[in-house]
JSON list of C-alpha atoms and ligand atoms in Angstrom, two decimals:
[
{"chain": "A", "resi": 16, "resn": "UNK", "atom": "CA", "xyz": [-100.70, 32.53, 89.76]},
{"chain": "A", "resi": 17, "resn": "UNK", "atom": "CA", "xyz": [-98.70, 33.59, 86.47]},
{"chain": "A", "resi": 18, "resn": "UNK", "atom": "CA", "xyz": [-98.23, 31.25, 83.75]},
{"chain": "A", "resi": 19, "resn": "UNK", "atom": "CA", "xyz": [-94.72, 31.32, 82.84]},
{"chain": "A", "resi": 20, "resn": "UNK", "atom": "CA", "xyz": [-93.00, 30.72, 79.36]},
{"chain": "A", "resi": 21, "resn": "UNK", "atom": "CA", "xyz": [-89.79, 28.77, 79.17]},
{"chain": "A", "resi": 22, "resn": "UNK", "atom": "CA", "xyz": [-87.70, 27.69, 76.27]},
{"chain": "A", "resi": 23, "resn": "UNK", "atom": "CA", "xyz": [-84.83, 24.86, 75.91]},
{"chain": "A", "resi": 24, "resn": "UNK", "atom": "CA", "xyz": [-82.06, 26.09, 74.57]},
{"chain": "A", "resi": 25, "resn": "UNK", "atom": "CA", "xyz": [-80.83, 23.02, 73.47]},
{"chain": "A", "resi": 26, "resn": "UNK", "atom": "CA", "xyz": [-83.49, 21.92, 71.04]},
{"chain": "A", "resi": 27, "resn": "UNK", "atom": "CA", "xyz": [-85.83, 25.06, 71.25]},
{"chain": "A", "resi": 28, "resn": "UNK", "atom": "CA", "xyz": [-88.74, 22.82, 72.82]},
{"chain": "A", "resi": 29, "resn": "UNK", "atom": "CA", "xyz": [-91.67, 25.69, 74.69]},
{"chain": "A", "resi": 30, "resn": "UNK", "atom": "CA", "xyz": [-93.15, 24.88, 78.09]},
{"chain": "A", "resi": 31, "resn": "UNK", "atom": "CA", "xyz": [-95.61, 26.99, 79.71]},
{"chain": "A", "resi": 32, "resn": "UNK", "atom": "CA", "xyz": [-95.93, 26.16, 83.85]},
{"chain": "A", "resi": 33, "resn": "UNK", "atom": "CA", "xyz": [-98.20, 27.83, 85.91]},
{"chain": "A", "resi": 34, "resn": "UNK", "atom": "CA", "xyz": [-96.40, 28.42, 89.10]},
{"chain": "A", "resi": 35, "resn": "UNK", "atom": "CA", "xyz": [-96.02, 30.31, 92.29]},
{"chain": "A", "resi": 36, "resn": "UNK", "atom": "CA", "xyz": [-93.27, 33.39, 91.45]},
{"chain": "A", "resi": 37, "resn": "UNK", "atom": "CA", "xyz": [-91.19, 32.27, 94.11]},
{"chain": "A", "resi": 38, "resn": "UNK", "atom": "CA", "xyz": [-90.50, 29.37, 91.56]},
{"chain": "A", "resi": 39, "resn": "UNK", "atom": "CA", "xyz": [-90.28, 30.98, 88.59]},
{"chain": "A", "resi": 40, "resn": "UNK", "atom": "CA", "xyz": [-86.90, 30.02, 88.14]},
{"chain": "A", "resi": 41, "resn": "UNK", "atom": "CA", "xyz": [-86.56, 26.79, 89.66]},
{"chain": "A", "resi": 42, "resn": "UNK", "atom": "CA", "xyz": [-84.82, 23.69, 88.05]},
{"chain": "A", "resi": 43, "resn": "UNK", "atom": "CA", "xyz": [-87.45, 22.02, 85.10]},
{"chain": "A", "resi": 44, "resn": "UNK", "atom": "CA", "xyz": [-86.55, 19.68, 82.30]},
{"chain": "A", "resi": 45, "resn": "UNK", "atom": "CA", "xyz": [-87.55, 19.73, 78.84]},
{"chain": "A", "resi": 46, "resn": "UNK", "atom": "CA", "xyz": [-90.08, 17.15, 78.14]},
{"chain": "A", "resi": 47, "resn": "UNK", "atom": "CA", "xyz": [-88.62, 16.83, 74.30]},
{"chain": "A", "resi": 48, "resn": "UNK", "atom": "CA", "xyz": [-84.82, 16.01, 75.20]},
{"chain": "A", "resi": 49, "resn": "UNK", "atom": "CA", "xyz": [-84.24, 15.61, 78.59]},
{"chain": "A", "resi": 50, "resn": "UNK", "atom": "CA", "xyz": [-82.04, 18.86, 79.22]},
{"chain": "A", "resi": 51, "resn": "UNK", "atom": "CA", "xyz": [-82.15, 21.03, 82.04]},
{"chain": "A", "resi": 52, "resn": "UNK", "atom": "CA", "xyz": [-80.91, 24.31, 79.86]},
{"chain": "A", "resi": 53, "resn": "UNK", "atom": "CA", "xyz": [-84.54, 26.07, 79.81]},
{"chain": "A", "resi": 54, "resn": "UNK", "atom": "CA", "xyz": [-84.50, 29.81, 79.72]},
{"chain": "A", "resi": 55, "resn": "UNK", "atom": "CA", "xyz": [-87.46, 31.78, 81.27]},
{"chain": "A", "resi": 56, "resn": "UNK", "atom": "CA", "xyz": [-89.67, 33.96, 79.23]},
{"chain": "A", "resi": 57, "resn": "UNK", "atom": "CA", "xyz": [-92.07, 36.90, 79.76]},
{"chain": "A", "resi": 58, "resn": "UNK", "atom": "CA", "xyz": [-94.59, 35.85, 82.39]},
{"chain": "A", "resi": 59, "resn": "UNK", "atom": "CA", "xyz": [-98.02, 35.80, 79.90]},
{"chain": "A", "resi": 60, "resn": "UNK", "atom": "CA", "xyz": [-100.34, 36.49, 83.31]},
{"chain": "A", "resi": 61, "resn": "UNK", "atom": "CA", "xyz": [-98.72, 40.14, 84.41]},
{"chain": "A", "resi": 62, "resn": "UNK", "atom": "CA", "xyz": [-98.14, 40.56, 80.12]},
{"chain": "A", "resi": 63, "resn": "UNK", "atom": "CA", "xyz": [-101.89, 40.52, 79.67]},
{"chain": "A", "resi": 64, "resn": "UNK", "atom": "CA", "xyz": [-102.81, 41.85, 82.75]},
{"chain": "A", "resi": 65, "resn": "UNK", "atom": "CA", "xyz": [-101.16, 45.23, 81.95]},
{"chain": "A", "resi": 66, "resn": "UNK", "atom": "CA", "xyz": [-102.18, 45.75, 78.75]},
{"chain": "A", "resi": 67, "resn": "UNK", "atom": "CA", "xyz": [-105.53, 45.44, 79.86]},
{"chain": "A", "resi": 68, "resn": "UNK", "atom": "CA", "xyz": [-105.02, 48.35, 82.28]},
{"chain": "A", "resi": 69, "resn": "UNK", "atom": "CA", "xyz": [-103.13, 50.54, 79.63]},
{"chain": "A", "resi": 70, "resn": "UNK", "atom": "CA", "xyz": [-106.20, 49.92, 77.34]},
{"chain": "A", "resi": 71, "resn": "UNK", "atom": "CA", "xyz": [-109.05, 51.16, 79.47]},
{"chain": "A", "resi": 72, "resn": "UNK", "atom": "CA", "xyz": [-107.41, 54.23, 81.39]},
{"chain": "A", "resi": 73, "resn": "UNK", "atom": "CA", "xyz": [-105.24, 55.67, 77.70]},
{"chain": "A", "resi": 74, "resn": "UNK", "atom": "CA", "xyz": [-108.51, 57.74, 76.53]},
{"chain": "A", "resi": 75, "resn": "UNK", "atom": "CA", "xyz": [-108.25, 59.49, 79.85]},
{"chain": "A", "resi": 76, "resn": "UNK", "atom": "CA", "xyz": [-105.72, 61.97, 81.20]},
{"chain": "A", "resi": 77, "resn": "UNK", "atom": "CA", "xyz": [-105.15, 61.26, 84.51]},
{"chain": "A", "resi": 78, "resn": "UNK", "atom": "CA", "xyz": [-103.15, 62.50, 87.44]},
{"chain": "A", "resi": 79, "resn": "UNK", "atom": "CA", "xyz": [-101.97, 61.09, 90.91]},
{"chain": "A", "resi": 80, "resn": "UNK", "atom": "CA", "xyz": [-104.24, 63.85, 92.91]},
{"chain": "A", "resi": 81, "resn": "UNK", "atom": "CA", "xyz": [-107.20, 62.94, 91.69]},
{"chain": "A", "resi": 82, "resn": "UNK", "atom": "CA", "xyz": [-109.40, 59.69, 91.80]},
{"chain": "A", "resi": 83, "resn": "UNK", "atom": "CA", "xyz": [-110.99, 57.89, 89.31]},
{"chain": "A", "resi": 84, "resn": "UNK", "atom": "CA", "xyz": [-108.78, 60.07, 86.28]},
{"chain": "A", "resi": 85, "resn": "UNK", "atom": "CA", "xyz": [-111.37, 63.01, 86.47]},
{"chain": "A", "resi": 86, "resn": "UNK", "atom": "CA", "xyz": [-108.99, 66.08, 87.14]},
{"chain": "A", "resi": 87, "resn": "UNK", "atom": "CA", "xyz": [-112.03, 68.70, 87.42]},
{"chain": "A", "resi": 88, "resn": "UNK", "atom": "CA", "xyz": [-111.92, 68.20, 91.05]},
{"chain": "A", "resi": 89, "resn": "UNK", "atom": "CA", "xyz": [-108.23, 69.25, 92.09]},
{"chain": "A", "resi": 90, "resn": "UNK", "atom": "CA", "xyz": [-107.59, 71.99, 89.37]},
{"chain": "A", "resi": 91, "resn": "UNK", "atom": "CA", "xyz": [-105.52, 69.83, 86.79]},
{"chain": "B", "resi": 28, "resn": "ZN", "atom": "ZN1", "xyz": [-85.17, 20.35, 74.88]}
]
């Protein structure tokens, strides 16, 4: 499940929730005031997830008719 980043807009408080994405936006209230103004931020699970694939497959050109990014096989 992703961990997902909100902020109160009225006094700037952070949360972090885990929850299921078809909550991501439901209602919350800031622990620090009380207010129900909380803005969602990046979710940090897909964030870090992606740059993790980026990472390991950048050193090596790839393309969609081949598998495992070794283009020797289909002429790239
Ligand atoms: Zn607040």
């Amino acid at each position: 499940m992703p961990i997902y980043e909100y902020i109160c807009l009225d006094c700037k408080n952070e949360v972090e929730l885990i929850r299921p994405m078809g909550q991501a936006d439901a209602p919350l209230t800031c622990e620090a005031c009380g207010g129900e103004r909380l803005k969602r931020k990046l979710a940090v699970f897909y964030a870090h997830s992606g740059g993790r694939v980026v990472a390991g497959t950048a050193p090596v050109p790839s393309c969609s008719g081949c598998a495992g990014g070794n283009c020797s096989s289909c002429g790239h």
